[in-house]
Short mmCIF file of C-alpha atoms and ligand atoms in Angstrom, two decimals:
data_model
loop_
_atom_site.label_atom_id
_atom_site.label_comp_id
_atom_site.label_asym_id
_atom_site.label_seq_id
_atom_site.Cartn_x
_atom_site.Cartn_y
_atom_site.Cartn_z
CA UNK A 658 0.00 0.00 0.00
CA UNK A 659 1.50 3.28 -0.89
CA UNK A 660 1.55 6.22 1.73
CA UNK A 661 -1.11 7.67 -0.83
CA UNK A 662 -3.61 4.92 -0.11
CA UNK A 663 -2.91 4.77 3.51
CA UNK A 664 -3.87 8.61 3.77
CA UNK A 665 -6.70 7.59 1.38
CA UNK A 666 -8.10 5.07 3.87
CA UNK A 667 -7.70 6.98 6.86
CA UNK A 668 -9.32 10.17 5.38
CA UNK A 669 -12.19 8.02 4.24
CA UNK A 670 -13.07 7.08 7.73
CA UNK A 671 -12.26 9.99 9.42
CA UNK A 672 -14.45 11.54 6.97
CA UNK A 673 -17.19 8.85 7.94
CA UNK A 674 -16.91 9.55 11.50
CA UNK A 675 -16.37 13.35 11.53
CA UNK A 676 -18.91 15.07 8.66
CA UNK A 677 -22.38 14.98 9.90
CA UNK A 678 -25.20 13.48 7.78
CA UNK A 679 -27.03 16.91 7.01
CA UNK A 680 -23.45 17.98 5.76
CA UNK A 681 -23.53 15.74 2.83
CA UNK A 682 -27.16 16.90 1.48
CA UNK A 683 -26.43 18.76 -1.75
CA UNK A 684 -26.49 22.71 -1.39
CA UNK A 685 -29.83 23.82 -2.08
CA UNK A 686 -29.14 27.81 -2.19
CA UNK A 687 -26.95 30.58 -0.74
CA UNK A 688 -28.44 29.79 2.90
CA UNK A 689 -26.75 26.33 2.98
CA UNK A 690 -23.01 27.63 2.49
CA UNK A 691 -20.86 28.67 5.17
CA UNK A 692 -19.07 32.12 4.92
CA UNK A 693 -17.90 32.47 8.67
CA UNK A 694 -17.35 36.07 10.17
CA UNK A 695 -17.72 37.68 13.28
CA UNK A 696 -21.33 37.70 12.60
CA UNK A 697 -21.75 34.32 11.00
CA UNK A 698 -25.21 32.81 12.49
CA UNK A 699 -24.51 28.85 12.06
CA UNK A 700 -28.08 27.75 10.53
CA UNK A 701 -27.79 24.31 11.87
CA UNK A 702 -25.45 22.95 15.24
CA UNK A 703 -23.93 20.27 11.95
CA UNK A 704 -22.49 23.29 10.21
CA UNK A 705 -21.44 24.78 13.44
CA UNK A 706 -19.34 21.40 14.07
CA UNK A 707 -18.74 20.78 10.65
CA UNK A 708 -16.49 23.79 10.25
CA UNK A 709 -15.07 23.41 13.73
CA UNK A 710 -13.81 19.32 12.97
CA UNK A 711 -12.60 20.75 9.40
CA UNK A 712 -10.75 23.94 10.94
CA UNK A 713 -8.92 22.27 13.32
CA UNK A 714 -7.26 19.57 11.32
CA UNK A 715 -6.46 22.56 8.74
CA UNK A 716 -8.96 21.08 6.21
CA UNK A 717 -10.81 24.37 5.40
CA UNK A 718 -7.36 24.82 3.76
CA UNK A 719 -5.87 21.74 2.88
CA UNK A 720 -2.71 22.72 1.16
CA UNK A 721 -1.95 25.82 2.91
CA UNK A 722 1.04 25.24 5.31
CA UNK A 723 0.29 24.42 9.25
CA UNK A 724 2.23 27.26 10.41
CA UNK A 725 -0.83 29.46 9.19
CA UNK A 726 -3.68 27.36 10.21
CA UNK A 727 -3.40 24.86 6.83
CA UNK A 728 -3.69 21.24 6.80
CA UNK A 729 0.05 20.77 5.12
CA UNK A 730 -1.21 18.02 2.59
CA UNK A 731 0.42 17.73 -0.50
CA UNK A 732 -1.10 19.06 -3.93
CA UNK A 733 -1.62 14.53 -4.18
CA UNK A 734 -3.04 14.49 -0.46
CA UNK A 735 -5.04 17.82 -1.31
CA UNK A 736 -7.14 15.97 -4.30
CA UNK A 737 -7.72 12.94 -2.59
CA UNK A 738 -9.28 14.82 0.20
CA UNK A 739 -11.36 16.54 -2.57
CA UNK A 740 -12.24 13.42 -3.96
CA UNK A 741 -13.03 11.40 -0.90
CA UNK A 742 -15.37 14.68 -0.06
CA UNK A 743 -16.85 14.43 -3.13
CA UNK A 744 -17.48 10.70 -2.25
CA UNK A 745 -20.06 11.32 0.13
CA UNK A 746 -21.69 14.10 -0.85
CA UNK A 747 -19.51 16.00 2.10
CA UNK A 748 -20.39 20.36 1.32
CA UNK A 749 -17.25 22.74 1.37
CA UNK A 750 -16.95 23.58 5.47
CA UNK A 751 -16.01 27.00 4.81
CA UNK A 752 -16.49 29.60 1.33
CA UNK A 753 -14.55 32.54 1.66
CA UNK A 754 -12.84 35.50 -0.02
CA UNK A 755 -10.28 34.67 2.38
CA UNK A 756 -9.23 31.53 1.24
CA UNK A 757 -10.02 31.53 -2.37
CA UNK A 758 -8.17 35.40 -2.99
CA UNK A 759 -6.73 36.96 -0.22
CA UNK A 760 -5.26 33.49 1.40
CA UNK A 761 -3.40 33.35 -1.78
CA UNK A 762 -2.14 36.73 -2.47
CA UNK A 763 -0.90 36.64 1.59
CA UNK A 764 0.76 33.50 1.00
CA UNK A 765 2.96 35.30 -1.99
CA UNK A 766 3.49 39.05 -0.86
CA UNK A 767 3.01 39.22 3.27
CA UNK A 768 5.13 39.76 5.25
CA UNK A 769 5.87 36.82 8.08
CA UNK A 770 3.92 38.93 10.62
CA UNK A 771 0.84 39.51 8.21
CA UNK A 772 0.74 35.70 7.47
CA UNK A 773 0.30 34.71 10.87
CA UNK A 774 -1.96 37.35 12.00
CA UNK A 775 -4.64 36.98 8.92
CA UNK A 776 -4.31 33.37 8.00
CA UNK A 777 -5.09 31.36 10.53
CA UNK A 778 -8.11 33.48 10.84
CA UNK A 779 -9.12 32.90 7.48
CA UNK A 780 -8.94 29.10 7.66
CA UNK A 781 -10.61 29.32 11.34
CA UNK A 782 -13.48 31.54 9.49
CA UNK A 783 -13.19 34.22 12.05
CA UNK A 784 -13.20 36.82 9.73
CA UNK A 785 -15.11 37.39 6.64
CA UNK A 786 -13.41 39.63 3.63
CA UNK A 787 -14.99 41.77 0.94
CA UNK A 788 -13.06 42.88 -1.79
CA UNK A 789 -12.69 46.66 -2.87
CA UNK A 790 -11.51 46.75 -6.46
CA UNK A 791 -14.11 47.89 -8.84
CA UNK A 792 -15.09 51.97 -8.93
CA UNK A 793 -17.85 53.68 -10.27
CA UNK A 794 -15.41 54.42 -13.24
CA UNK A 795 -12.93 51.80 -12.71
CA UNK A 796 -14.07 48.18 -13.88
CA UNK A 797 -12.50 46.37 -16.55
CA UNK A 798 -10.51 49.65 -16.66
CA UNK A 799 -9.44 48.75 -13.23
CA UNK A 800 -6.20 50.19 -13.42
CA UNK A 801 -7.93 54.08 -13.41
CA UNK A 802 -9.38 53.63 -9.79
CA UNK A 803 -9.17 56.66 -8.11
CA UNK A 804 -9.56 56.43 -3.94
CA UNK A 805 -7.32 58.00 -2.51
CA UNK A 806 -4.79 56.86 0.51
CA UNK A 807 -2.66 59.69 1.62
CA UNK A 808 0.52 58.87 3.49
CA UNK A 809 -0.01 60.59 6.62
CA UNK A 810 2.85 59.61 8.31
CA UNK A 811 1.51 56.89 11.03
CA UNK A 812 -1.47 56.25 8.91
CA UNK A 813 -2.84 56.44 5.32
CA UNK A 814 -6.18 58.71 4.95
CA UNK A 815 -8.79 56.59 2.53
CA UNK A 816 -11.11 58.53 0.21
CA UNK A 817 -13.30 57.43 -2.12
CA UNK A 818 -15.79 54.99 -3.53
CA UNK A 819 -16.04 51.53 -4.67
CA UNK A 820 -18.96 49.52 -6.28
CA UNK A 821 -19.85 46.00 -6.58
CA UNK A 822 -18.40 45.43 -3.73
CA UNK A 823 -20.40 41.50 -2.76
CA UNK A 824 -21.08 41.19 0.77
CA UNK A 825 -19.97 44.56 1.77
CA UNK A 826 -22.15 45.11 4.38
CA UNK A 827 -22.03 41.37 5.98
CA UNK A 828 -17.89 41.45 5.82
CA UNK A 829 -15.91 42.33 8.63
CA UNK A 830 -12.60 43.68 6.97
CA UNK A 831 -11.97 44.62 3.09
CA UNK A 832 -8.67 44.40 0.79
CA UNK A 833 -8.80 47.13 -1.02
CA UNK A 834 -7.38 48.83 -4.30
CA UNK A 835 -6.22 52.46 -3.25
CA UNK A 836 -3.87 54.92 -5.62
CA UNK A 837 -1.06 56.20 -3.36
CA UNK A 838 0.67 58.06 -6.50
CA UNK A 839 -1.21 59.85 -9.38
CA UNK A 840 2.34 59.69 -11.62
CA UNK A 841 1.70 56.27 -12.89
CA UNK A 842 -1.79 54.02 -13.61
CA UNK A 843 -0.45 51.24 -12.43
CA UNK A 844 2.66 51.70 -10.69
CA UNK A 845 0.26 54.56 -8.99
CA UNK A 846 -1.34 51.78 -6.98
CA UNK A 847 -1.20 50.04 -3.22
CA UNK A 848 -3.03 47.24 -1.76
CA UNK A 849 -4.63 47.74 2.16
CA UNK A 850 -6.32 45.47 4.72
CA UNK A 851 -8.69 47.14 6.97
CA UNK A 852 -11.43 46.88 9.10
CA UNK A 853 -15.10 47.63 7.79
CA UNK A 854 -15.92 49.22 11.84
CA UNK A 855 -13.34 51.47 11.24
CA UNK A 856 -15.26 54.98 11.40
CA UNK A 857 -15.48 56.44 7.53
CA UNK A 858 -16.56 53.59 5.94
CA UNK A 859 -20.34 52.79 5.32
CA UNK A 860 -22.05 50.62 2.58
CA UNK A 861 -25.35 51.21 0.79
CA UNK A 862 -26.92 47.32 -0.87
CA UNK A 863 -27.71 47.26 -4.35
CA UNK A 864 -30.79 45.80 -5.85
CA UNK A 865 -30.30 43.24 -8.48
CA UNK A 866 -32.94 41.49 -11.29
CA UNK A 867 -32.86 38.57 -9.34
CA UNK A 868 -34.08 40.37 -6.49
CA UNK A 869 -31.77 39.76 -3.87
CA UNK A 870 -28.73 42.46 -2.96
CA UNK A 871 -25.99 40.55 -2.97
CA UNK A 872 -23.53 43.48 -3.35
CA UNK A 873 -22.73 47.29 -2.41
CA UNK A 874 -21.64 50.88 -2.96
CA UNK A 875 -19.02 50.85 -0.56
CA UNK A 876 -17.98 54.97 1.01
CA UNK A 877 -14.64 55.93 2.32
CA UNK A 878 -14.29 58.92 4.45
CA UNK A 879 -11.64 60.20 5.63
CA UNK A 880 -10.91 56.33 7.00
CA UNK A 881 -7.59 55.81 8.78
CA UNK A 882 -5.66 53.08 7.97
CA UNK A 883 -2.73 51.83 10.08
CA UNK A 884 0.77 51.90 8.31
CA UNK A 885 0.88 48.21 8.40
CA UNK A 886 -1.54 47.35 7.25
CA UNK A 887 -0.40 47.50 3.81
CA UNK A 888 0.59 43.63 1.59
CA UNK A 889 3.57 44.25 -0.59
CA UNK A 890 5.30 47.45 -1.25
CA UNK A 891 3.54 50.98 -1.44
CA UNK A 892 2.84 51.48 -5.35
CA UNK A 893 3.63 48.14 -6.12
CA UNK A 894 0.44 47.06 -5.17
CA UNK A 895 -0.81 46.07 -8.89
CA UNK A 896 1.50 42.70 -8.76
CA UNK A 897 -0.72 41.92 -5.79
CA UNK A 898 -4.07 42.91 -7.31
CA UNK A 899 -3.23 40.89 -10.58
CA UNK A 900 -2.24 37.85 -8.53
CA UNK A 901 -5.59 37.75 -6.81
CA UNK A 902 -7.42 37.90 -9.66
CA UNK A 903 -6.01 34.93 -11.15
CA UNK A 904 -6.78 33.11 -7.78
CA UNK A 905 -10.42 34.66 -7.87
CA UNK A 906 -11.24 33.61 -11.86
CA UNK A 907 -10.05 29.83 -11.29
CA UNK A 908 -12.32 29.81 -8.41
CA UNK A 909 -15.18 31.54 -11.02
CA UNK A 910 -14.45 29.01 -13.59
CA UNK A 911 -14.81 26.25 -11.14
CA UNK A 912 -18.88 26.97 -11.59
CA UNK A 913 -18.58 25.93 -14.98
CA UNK A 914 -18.13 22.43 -13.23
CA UNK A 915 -21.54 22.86 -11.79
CA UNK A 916 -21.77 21.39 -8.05
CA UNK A 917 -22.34 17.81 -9.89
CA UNK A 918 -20.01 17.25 -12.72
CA UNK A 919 -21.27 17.48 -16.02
CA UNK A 920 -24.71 16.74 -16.01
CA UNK A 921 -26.92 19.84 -16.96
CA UNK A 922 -28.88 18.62 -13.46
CA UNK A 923 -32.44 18.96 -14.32
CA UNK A 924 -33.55 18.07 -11.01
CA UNK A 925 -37.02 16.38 -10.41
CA UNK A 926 -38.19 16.97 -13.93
CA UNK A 927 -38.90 14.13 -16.38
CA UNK A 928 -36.44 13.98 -19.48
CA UNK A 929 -37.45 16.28 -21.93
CA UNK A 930 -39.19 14.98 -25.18
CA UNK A 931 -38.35 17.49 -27.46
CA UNK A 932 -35.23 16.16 -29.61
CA UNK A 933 -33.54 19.00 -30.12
CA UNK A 934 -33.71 19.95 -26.45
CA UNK A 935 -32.09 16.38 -26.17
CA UNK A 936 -29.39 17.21 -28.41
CA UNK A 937 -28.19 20.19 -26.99
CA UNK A 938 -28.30 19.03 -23.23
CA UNK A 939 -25.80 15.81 -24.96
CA UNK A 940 -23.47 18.94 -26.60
CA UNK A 941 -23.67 20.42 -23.66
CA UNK A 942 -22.46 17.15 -21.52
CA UNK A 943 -20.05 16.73 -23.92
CA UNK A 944 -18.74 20.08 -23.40
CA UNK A 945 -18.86 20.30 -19.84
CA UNK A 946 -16.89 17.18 -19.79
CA UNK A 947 -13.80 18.50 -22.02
CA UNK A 948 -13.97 21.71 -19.48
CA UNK A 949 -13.82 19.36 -16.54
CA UNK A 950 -10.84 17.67 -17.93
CA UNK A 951 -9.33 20.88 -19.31
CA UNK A 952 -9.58 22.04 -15.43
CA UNK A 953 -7.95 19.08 -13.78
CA UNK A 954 -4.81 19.75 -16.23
CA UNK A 955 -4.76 23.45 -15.48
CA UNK A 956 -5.53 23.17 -11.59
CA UNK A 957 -2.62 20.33 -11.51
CA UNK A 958 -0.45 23.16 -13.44
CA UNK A 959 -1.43 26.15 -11.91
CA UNK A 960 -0.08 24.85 -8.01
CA UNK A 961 2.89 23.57 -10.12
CA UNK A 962 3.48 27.06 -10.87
CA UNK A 963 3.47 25.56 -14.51
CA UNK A 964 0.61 27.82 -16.03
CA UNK A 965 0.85 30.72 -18.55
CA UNK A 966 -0.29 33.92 -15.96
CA UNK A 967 -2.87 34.11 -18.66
CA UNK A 968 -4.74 31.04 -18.53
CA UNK A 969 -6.58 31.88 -15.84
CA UNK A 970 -8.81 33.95 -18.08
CA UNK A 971 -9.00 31.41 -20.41
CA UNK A 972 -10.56 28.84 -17.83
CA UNK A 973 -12.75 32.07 -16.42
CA UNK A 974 -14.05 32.54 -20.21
CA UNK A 975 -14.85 28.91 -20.64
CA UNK A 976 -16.38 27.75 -17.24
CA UNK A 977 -18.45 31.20 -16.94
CA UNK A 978 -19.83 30.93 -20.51
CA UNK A 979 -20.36 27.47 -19.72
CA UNK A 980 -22.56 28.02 -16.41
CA UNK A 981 -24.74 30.35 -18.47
CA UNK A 982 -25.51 27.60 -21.19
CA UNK A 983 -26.41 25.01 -18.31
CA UNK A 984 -29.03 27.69 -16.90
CA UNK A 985 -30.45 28.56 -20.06
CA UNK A 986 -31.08 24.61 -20.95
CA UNK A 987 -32.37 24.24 -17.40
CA UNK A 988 -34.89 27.08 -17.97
CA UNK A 989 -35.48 25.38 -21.42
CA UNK A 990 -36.26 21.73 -20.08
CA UNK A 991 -38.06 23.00 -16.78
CA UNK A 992 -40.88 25.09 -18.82
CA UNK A 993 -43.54 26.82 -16.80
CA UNK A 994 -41.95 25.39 -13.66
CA UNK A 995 -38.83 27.41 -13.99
CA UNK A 996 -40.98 30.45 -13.45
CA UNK A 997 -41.35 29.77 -9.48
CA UNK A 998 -39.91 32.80 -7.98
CA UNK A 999 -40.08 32.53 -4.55
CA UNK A 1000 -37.07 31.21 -2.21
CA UNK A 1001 -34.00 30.18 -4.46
CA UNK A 1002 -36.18 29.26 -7.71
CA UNK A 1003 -34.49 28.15 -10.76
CA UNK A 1004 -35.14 31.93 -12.15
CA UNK A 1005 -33.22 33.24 -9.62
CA UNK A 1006 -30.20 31.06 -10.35
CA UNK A 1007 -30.40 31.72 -14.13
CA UNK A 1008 -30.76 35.39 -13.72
CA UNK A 1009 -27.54 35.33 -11.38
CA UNK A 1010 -25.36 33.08 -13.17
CA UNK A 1011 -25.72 36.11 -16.23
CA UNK A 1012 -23.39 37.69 -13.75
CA UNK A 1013 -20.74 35.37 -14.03
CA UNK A 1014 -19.06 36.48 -17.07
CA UNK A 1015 -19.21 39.89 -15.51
CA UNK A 1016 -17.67 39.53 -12.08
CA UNK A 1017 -13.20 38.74 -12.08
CA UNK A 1018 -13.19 40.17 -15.41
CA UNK A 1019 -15.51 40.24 -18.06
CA UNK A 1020 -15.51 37.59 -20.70
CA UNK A 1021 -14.46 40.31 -23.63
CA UNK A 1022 -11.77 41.54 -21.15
CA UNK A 1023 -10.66 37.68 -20.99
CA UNK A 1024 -10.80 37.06 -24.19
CA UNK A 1025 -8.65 40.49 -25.24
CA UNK A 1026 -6.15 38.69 -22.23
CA UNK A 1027 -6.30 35.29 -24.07
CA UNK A 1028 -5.72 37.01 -27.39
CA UNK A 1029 -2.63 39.33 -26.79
CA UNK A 1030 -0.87 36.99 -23.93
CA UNK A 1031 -1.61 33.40 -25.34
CA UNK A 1032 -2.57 33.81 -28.76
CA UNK A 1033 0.04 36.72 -29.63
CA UNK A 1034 -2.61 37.66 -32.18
CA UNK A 1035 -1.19 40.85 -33.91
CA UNK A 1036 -2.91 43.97 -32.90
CA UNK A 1037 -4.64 41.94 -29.46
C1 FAD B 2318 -22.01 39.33 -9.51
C2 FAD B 2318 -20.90 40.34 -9.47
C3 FAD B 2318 -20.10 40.43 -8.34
C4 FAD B 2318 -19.08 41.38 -8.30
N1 FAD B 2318 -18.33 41.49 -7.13
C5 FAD B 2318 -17.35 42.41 -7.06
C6 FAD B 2318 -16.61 42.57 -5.83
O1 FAD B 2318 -16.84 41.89 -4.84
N2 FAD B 2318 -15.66 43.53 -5.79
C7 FAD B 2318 -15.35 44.31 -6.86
O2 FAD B 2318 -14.46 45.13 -6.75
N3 FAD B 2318 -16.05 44.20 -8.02
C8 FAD B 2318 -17.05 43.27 -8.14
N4 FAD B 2318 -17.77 43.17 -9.31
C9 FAD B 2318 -17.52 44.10 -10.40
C10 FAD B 2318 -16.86 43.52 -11.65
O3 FAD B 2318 -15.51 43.22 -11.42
C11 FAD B 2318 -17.05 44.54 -12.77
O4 FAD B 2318 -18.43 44.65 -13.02
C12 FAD B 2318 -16.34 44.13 -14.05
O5 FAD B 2318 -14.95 44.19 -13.89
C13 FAD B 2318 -16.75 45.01 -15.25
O6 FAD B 2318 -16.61 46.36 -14.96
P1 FAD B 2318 -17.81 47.41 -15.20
O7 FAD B 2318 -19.02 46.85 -14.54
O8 FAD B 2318 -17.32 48.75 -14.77
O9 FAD B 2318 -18.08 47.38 -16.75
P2 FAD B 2318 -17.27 48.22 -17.90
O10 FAD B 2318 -15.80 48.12 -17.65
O11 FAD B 2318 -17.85 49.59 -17.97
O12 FAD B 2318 -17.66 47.39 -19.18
C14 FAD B 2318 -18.89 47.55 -19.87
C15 FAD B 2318 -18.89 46.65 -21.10
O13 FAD B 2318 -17.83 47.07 -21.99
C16 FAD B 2318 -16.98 45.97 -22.30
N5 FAD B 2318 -15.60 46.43 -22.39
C17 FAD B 2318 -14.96 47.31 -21.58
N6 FAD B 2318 -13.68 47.48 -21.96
C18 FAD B 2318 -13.49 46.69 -23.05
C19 FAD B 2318 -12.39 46.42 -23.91
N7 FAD B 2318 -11.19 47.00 -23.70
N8 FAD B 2318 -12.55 45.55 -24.93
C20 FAD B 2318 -13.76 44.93 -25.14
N9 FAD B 2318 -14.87 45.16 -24.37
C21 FAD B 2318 -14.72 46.02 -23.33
C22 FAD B 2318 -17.13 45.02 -21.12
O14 FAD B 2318 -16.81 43.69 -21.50
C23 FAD B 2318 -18.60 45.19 -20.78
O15 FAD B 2318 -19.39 44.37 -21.62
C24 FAD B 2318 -18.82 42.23 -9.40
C25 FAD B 2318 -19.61 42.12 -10.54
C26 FAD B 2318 -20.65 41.20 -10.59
C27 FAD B 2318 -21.51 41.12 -11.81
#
């Protein structure tokens, strides 16, 4: 037996023992995932110990080190957690801007101190993160954001506005994108932690289609920042923005997966009868099962440090793009039922998964990525 199987085996039944039956009941809708936070309400005592079983063997974060709250496993031991998860049926213990873009970005360009301070507390789920990128006239021109941070010797002053910011006014601290020099776009740029309590800063929710408000205006004034609180150096902060956002659209092209492989998952509904509804859900298997192998590679290449720093927006382009066709055939098959609005219908789903090849990056801003860095097309 190799050490691989042995950790196989005992994962398998520790898993058994340790993940409570209502933990392996598919998620249903935004109510059943665990974001953590200060203010986190646990809506059942099995997520409660779910996430406290997971966090303290490091298995929120499998592959981050120990040192920082991790589990240590290896990028081998990491997937057959995953799989042995997937096994049963087991949900994710934890979601969290934390782990899937500022845990990253931490890991790269923090300092020592900044490591052990924030990440532990992100694998724990102690603190919930929003992220402050996108400005009223700053989106897939991020580069052009305009809040201020003035160095003011033992602190930076914050002014400004950001928008789109999801979960704003449920997070407990922000990273945000502020422009410490107006002499160059993107050398012009820092990256800061801080606290959403800290006086200055208020939110105002956004109304979407769907109906729910999933995301804010977020205010800055006249918000002090502490010195330190600052990840990599002062205008150099665009090497950590970019970083993160490779981190945050593999974890957006992961939906293309679905949360059960490739199946279009019509749920209870009889198979359709119309044969060209047939066909296209078959394409679409098809598809969605090239994209799942396509990920495996990249995600296997991507830890390896292997990847193009590009291909990120190629997966983001596919998976996103992807999501949207699996809605709209869901819609298709489902008929009049679709139209059920209340609670997390079907509707609602469809009309938010339009978002996906908005948020990270738009797909035409992936695509002009994909073109000029991948492709080398002439003029991209
Ligand atoms: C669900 C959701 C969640 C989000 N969450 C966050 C968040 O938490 N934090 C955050 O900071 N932001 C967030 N965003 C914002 C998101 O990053 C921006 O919406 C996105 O980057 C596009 O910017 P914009 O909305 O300003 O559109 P614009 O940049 O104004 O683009 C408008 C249109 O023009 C096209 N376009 C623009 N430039 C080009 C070009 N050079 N070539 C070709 N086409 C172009 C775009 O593709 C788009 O179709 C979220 C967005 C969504 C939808």
């Amino acid at each position: 037996m190799t050490d691989l199987d042995s950790f196989r085996t005992e994962t398998r039944a520790w898993l058994e023992a340790n993940c409570p039956a209502e933990m392996r009941k598919p998620i249903r809708s935004e109510a059943d995932i665990c974001w953590g936070g200060r203010n986190w309400t646990f809506q059942s005592d099995a997520q409660r110990q779910w996430l406290q079983v997971m966090a303290e063997r490091g298995w929120t974060v499998p592959d981050w080190p120990k040192e920082y709250g991790g589990g240590g496993l290896t990028a081998a031991e990491a997937r057959v957690l995953k799989e042995e998860m997937q096994r049963i049926g087991a949900r994710p213990p934890l979601t969290s801007f934390g782990i899937s873009m500022l845990g990253p970005a931490l890991l790269k360009f923090g300092t020592e101190e900044q490591k052990r301070h924030y990440l532990p507390a992100i694998a724990r789920g102690e603190i919930r993160w929003c992220q402050g990128y996108s400005e009223p006239g700053a989106g897939s021109d991020l580069a052009g954001l305009q809040t201020k941070a003035e160095d003011k010797g033992d602190h930076w002053l914050v002014n400004g506005q950001k928008v789109w910011t999801s979960y704003a006014d449920k997070a407990d601290w922000i990273f945000c994108l502020v422009r410490t020099s107006a002499e160059s776009k993107q050398g012009g740029i820092s990256f800061l932690l801080f606290d959403m309590q800290t006086p200055g800063v208020s939110t105002k929710p956004i109304l979407l289609i769907s109906g729910s408000s999933p995301f804010c205006e977020t205010f800055f004034d006249d918000v002090k920042v502490p010195k330190e609180q600052i990840v990599g150096e002062v205008n150099k902060g665009w090497d950590v923005a970019k970083y993160l956002l490779g981190h945050e659209r593999e974890m957006i092209a992961g939906m293309g997966l679905g949360t059960g492989g490739s199946s279009v998952m019509l749920g209870p509904v009889v198979k359709p009868v119309d044969p060209f509804l047939r066909a296209e859900i078959a394409a679409f298997d098809v598809d969605a099962l090239a994209f799942a192998a396509m990920s495996e590679r990249f995600a296997a290449m991507w830890k390896a440090g292997e990847a193009h720093p590009a291909s990120p927006s190629m997966m983001k382009y596919a998976g996103t793009e992807l999501n949207k066709r699996r809605n709209e055939l869901v819609m298709a098959a489902r008929g009049s039922a679709a139209l059920e609005w209340e609670n997390e219908s079907t509707a609602r789903t469809w009309l938010r998964s339009k978002g996906n090849s908005i948020e990270g990056g738009t797909s035409e801003i992936q695509l002009n990525i994909v073109a000029k860095h991948i492709l080398r097309l002439p003029g991209a």
